[in-house]
């Protein structure tokens, strides 16, 4: 075996040490997966693959457990992004004994909490479609969610927004990942209208979450969060409040009914 092979081995080892296979990206409904510990330090535990979503895009990181072969469990109280691309750091409860690299575990999220976060996160996509005006910020928390809109005056009608939102939820629209091309975007500018994050131009195509069928698009966003499959799964919601956050900024807070 020549020196070239050694370099490749080191390279692949380093890559696998830094990157995590993101199971939630392909399957947001995966509640657990077998995994191997690739690192553990004061920041947290890194696995070769995970169902734990790390804090990002306004969605909180998952909580849950890492179950060891002995049956013991390490409680995970938060999940955050690491320094490398697609690196996920599982934050153990204070005082937890850290597992050695190579340890086989089963990573299990607190599914009830994650499902509530997925429902609320997906609900905010619908809110983007209901309220005119650019989105300037947002945050999902357990049971609630908020979006900030760049809209002047106090023209927002709380009851009307709630009614329209619940109508879209109850209609049972599909929520699916899609690839759209630059040509499709150019031909249908209305697709971009509600996007709070503009897709990068010139990339050829961009992966977006689409609410509604191909010919009845309700919302399109480039989004790395986790989503339910159908809007009916969100369930009834209320508009908890609409706050003034500056002259042009209105914060709409949504809660489960
Ligand atoms: Zn999303």
CSV table of C-alpha atoms and ligand atoms in Angstrom, one decimal:
chain,number,residue,atom,x,y,z
A,1,UNK,CA,0.0,0.0,0.0
A,2,UNK,CA,1.6,3.3,-1.2
A,3,UNK,CA,1.6,6.6,0.5
A,4,UNK,CA,-1.3,7.7,-1.8
A,5,UNK,CA,-3.6,5.2,0.0
A,6,UNK,CA,-2.5,6.4,3.4
A,7,UNK,CA,-3.5,10.0,2.4
A,8,UNK,CA,-6.8,8.8,1.1
A,9,UNK,CA,-7.5,6.8,4.3
A,10,UNK,CA,-6.7,9.8,6.4
A,11,UNK,CA,-8.8,12.0,4.2
A,12,UNK,CA,-11.9,9.8,4.4
A,13,UNK,CA,-11.4,9.2,8.1
A,14,UNK,CA,-11.3,13.0,8.7
A,15,UNK,CA,-14.4,13.6,6.5
A,16,UNK,CA,-16.4,10.9,8.2
A,17,UNK,CA,-15.3,12.4,11.6
A,18,UNK,CA,-16.7,15.8,10.7
A,19,UNK,CA,-19.8,15.1,8.7
A,20,UNK,CA,-23.0,13.6,9.9
A,21,UNK,CA,-25.5,11.7,7.7
A,22,UNK,CA,-28.7,13.8,8.2
A,23,UNK,CA,-31.5,11.3,8.3
A,24,UNK,CA,-34.1,14.0,9.1
A,25,UNK,CA,-33.3,15.7,5.8
A,26,UNK,CA,-34.7,12.8,3.8
A,27,UNK,CA,-37.2,11.5,6.3
A,28,UNK,CA,-38.6,14.0,8.9
A,29,UNK,CA,-40.7,11.2,10.4
A,30,UNK,CA,-37.7,9.1,11.4
A,31,UNK,CA,-37.8,8.9,15.2
A,32,UNK,CA,-34.7,6.9,15.8
A,33,UNK,CA,-31.7,5.5,14.0
A,34,UNK,CA,-28.7,3.3,14.8
A,35,UNK,CA,-25.5,5.4,14.9
A,36,UNK,CA,-21.8,5.3,16.0
A,37,UNK,CA,-20.1,7.9,18.2
A,38,UNK,CA,-17.4,9.6,16.2
A,39,UNK,CA,-16.5,12.2,18.8
A,40,UNK,CA,-17.4,13.5,22.3
A,41,UNK,CA,-16.0,16.5,24.1
A,42,UNK,CA,-17.1,19.4,26.3
A,43,UNK,CA,-19.3,20.8,23.4
A,44,UNK,CA,-21.2,17.5,23.0
A,45,UNK,CA,-21.5,14.2,21.2
A,46,UNK,CA,-21.1,13.7,17.4
A,47,UNK,CA,-22.5,10.7,15.6
A,48,UNK,CA,-21.9,9.3,12.1
A,49,UNK,CA,-25.7,9.7,11.4
A,50,UNK,CA,-28.6,11.2,13.3
A,51,UNK,CA,-32.3,11.9,13.4
A,52,UNK,CA,-31.7,14.9,15.7
A,53,UNK,CA,-32.3,18.3,13.9
A,54,UNK,CA,-29.8,21.0,15.0
A,55,UNK,CA,-31.1,24.5,15.9
A,56,UNK,CA,-31.4,26.5,12.7
A,57,UNK,CA,-33.8,28.3,10.4
A,58,UNK,CA,-35.9,29.4,13.3
A,59,UNK,CA,-36.5,25.8,14.5
A,60,UNK,CA,-35.1,24.7,17.9
A,61,UNK,CA,-32.8,21.7,18.1
A,62,UNK,CA,-34.2,18.3,19.1
A,63,UNK,CA,-34.1,16.7,22.5
A,64,UNK,CA,-34.1,12.9,23.2
A,65,UNK,CA,-31.8,10.1,24.2
A,66,UNK,CA,-28.8,8.1,23.0
A,67,UNK,CA,-29.5,4.6,24.1
A,68,UNK,CA,-26.4,2.4,24.7
A,69,UNK,CA,-26.2,-1.4,24.1
A,70,UNK,CA,-26.3,-1.8,27.9
A,71,UNK,CA,-29.8,-0.2,27.9
A,72,UNK,CA,-28.5,2.9,29.7
A,73,UNK,CA,-29.5,6.2,28.1
A,74,UNK,CA,-27.7,9.5,27.8
A,75,UNK,CA,-30.2,12.4,27.9
A,76,UNK,CA,-29.8,14.9,25.0
A,77,UNK,CA,-31.1,18.3,26.1
A,78,UNK,CA,-30.3,20.3,22.9
A,79,UNK,CA,-28.9,19.8,19.4
A,80,UNK,CA,-26.7,22.4,17.6
A,81,UNK,CA,-24.7,22.8,14.5
A,82,UNK,CA,-21.0,22.1,14.7
A,83,UNK,CA,-18.2,23.9,12.8
A,84,UNK,CA,-18.0,21.6,9.8
A,85,UNK,CA,-20.7,21.4,7.1
A,86,UNK,CA,-23.5,19.1,8.1
A,87,UNK,CA,-21.9,18.6,11.5
A,88,UNK,CA,-24.4,18.0,14.3
A,89,UNK,CA,-23.5,18.2,18.0
A,90,UNK,CA,-25.8,16.4,20.5
A,91,UNK,CA,-25.6,18.3,23.8
A,92,UNK,CA,-25.9,15.9,26.8
A,93,UNK,CA,-27.5,16.7,30.1
A,94,UNK,CA,-24.9,18.3,32.5
A,95,UNK,CA,-22.9,15.7,34.3
A,96,UNK,CA,-23.5,13.0,31.7
A,97,UNK,CA,-20.6,10.5,31.2
A,98,UNK,CA,-19.4,10.9,27.6
A,99,UNK,CA,-19.4,7.8,25.4
A,100,UNK,CA,-16.1,6.7,23.8
A,101,UNK,CA,-15.7,7.1,20.0
A,102,UNK,CA,-16.8,3.9,18.3
A,103,UNK,CA,-19.6,3.3,20.8
A,104,UNK,CA,-22.8,2.0,19.0
A,105,UNK,CA,-25.9,3.8,20.1
A,106,UNK,CA,-29.5,4.2,19.1
A,107,UNK,CA,-30.4,7.9,18.6
A,108,UNK,CA,-34.0,8.6,19.6
A,109,UNK,CA,-35.7,12.0,19.5
A,110,UNK,CA,-38.5,13.2,21.7
A,111,UNK,CA,-41.0,12.6,18.9
A,112,UNK,CA,-44.0,14.3,20.5
A,113,UNK,CA,-42.0,17.5,20.9
A,114,UNK,CA,-40.5,17.3,17.4
A,115,UNK,CA,-43.9,16.7,15.8
A,116,UNK,CA,-45.3,19.8,17.5
A,117,UNK,CA,-42.3,21.8,16.2
A,118,UNK,CA,-42.8,20.3,12.6
A,119,UNK,CA,-46.5,21.2,12.7
A,120,UNK,CA,-45.8,24.8,13.9
A,121,UNK,CA,-42.9,25.3,11.5
A,122,UNK,CA,-45.1,24.2,8.6
A,123,UNK,CA,-47.9,26.4,9.8
A,124,UNK,CA,-45.5,29.4,9.4
A,125,UNK,CA,-45.1,28.6,5.7
A,126,UNK,CA,-48.8,29.0,5.4
A,127,UNK,CA,-48.7,32.3,7.3
A,128,UNK,CA,-46.2,33.6,4.7
A,129,UNK,CA,-48.8,32.9,2.1
A,130,UNK,CA,-51.7,34.5,4.0
A,131,UNK,CA,-50.0,37.8,5.0
A,132,UNK,CA,-48.7,40.2,2.4
A,133,UNK,CA,-45.3,41.7,3.0
A,134,UNK,CA,-41.8,40.5,3.3
A,135,UNK,CA,-40.8,38.3,6.2
A,136,UNK,CA,-38.0,39.8,8.3
A,137,UNK,CA,-37.6,37.1,10.9
A,138,UNK,CA,-39.2,34.2,12.7
A,139,UNK,CA,-39.0,31.6,15.4
A,140,UNK,CA,-40.7,28.4,16.3
A,141,UNK,CA,-41.0,27.2,19.9
A,142,UNK,CA,-42.9,24.4,21.5
A,143,UNK,CA,-46.6,25.1,20.9
A,144,UNK,CA,-46.1,28.6,19.4
A,145,UNK,CA,-44.5,30.3,16.5
A,146,UNK,CA,-44.0,33.8,15.2
A,147,UNK,CA,-43.1,35.7,12.0
A,148,UNK,CA,-42.2,39.3,11.6
A,149,UNK,CA,-43.6,41.1,8.5
A,150,UNK,CA,-42.4,44.3,6.9
A,151,UNK,CA,-45.9,45.9,6.6
A,152,UNK,CA,-46.8,49.5,7.3
A,153,UNK,CA,-49.7,50.7,9.5
A,154,UNK,CA,-51.9,48.5,11.5
A,155,UNK,CA,-53.9,47.0,8.6
A,156,UNK,CA,-53.6,43.4,9.7
A,157,UNK,CA,-56.9,41.8,10.7
A,158,UNK,CA,-56.3,39.2,13.3
A,159,UNK,CA,-59.6,37.3,12.8
A,160,UNK,CA,-59.3,37.3,9.0
A,161,UNK,CA,-55.8,36.0,9.2
A,162,UNK,CA,-56.8,33.2,11.6
A,163,UNK,CA,-59.8,32.2,9.4
A,164,UNK,CA,-57.7,32.0,6.2
A,165,UNK,CA,-54.9,30.1,8.0
A,166,UNK,CA,-57.3,27.5,9.4
A,167,UNK,CA,-58.9,27.2,6.0
A,168,UNK,CA,-55.6,26.4,4.4
A,169,UNK,CA,-54.7,23.9,7.2
A,170,UNK,CA,-58.1,22.1,7.0
A,171,UNK,CA,-57.9,21.9,3.2
A,172,UNK,CA,-55.2,19.2,3.5
A,173,UNK,CA,-52.7,20.5,1.1
A,174,UNK,CA,-49.6,18.3,0.4
A,175,UNK,CA,-46.2,19.6,1.7
A,176,UNK,CA,-43.4,18.2,-0.4
A,177,UNK,CA,-39.8,18.9,-1.3
A,178,UNK,CA,-39.3,19.9,-4.9
A,179,UNK,CA,-36.6,20.9,-7.3
A,180,UNK,CA,-37.4,24.0,-9.3
A,181,UNK,CA,-35.3,25.3,-12.2
A,182,UNK,CA,-34.2,28.9,-12.9
A,183,UNK,CA,-36.4,28.7,-16.0
A,184,UNK,CA,-39.5,27.8,-14.0
A,185,UNK,CA,-38.8,30.6,-11.5
A,186,UNK,CA,-38.3,33.1,-14.3
A,187,UNK,CA,-41.6,32.0,-16.0
A,188,UNK,CA,-43.6,32.1,-12.8
A,189,UNK,CA,-42.5,35.1,-10.7
A,190,UNK,CA,-45.5,34.6,-8.4
A,191,UNK,CA,-43.7,31.5,-7.1
A,192,UNK,CA,-41.0,33.7,-5.6
A,193,UNK,CA,-43.3,36.4,-4.3
A,194,UNK,CA,-43.9,34.9,-0.8
A,195,UNK,CA,-40.4,33.6,-0.3
A,196,UNK,CA,-38.8,35.0,2.9
A,197,UNK,CA,-35.5,33.6,1.6
A,198,UNK,CA,-34.7,34.3,-2.0
A,199,UNK,CA,-33.2,31.2,-3.8
A,200,UNK,CA,-29.7,31.7,-5.1
A,201,UNK,CA,-29.9,32.8,-8.7
A,202,UNK,CA,-27.8,31.0,-11.4
A,203,UNK,CA,-27.6,27.7,-9.5
A,204,UNK,CA,-29.6,26.0,-12.2
A,205,UNK,CA,-32.1,24.6,-9.8
A,206,UNK,CA,-32.9,25.0,-6.2
A,207,UNK,CA,-34.5,22.6,-3.7
A,208,UNK,CA,-37.6,24.1,-2.0
A,209,UNK,CA,-40.4,23.0,0.2
A,210,UNK,CA,-43.7,23.4,-1.7
A,211,UNK,CA,-47.1,23.7,0.0
A,212,UNK,CA,-49.9,22.8,-2.4
A,213,UNK,CA,-49.8,20.8,-5.7
A,214,UNK,CA,-47.6,21.8,-8.7
A,215,UNK,CA,-50.5,23.8,-10.3
A,216,UNK,CA,-51.8,25.3,-7.1
A,217,UNK,CA,-48.7,26.4,-5.2
A,218,UNK,CA,-49.5,28.1,-1.9
A,219,UNK,CA,-46.0,28.6,-0.6
A,220,UNK,CA,-42.5,27.9,-1.8
A,221,UNK,CA,-39.4,28.4,0.3
A,222,UNK,CA,-35.8,27.1,0.2
A,223,UNK,CA,-35.9,25.6,3.7
A,224,UNK,CA,-33.8,23.1,5.6
A,225,UNK,CA,-36.3,22.6,8.5
A,226,UNK,CA,-38.5,19.6,9.2
A,227,UNK,CA,-42.1,19.6,7.8
A,228,UNK,CA,-45.3,17.5,8.1
A,229,UNK,CA,-46.6,15.9,4.9
A,230,UNK,CA,-50.0,17.4,4.8
A,231,UNK,CA,-51.3,20.7,6.2
A,232,UNK,CA,-54.3,18.9,7.9
A,233,UNK,CA,-51.7,17.4,10.3
A,234,UNK,CA,-51.1,20.9,11.7
A,235,UNK,CA,-54.5,21.1,13.3
A,236,UNK,CA,-56.5,24.2,14.3
A,237,UNK,CA,-54.5,27.3,15.3
A,238,UNK,CA,-55.2,30.8,16.7
A,239,UNK,CA,-53.5,34.1,16.3
A,240,UNK,CA,-52.3,34.7,19.8
A,241,UNK,CA,-51.4,38.3,19.2
A,242,UNK,CA,-50.1,40.9,16.6
A,243,UNK,CA,-47.5,43.2,18.0
A,244,UNK,CA,-45.9,46.4,16.7
A,245,UNK,CA,-42.2,45.9,16.6
A,246,UNK,CA,-41.2,49.2,14.9
A,247,UNK,CA,-42.9,51.4,12.4
A,248,UNK,CA,-42.8,48.9,9.5
A,249,UNK,CA,-42.6,45.7,11.5
A,250,UNK,CA,-45.5,43.6,12.7
A,251,UNK,CA,-45.0,40.4,14.7
A,252,UNK,CA,-47.7,37.7,14.3
A,253,UNK,CA,-47.7,35.1,17.0
A,254,UNK,CA,-49.5,31.8,16.3
A,255,UNK,CA,-50.5,29.1,18.8
A,256,UNK,CA,-52.2,25.8,18.6
A,257,UNK,CA,-55.9,26.1,19.4
B,1,LIG,ZN1,-39.7,25.1,6.4
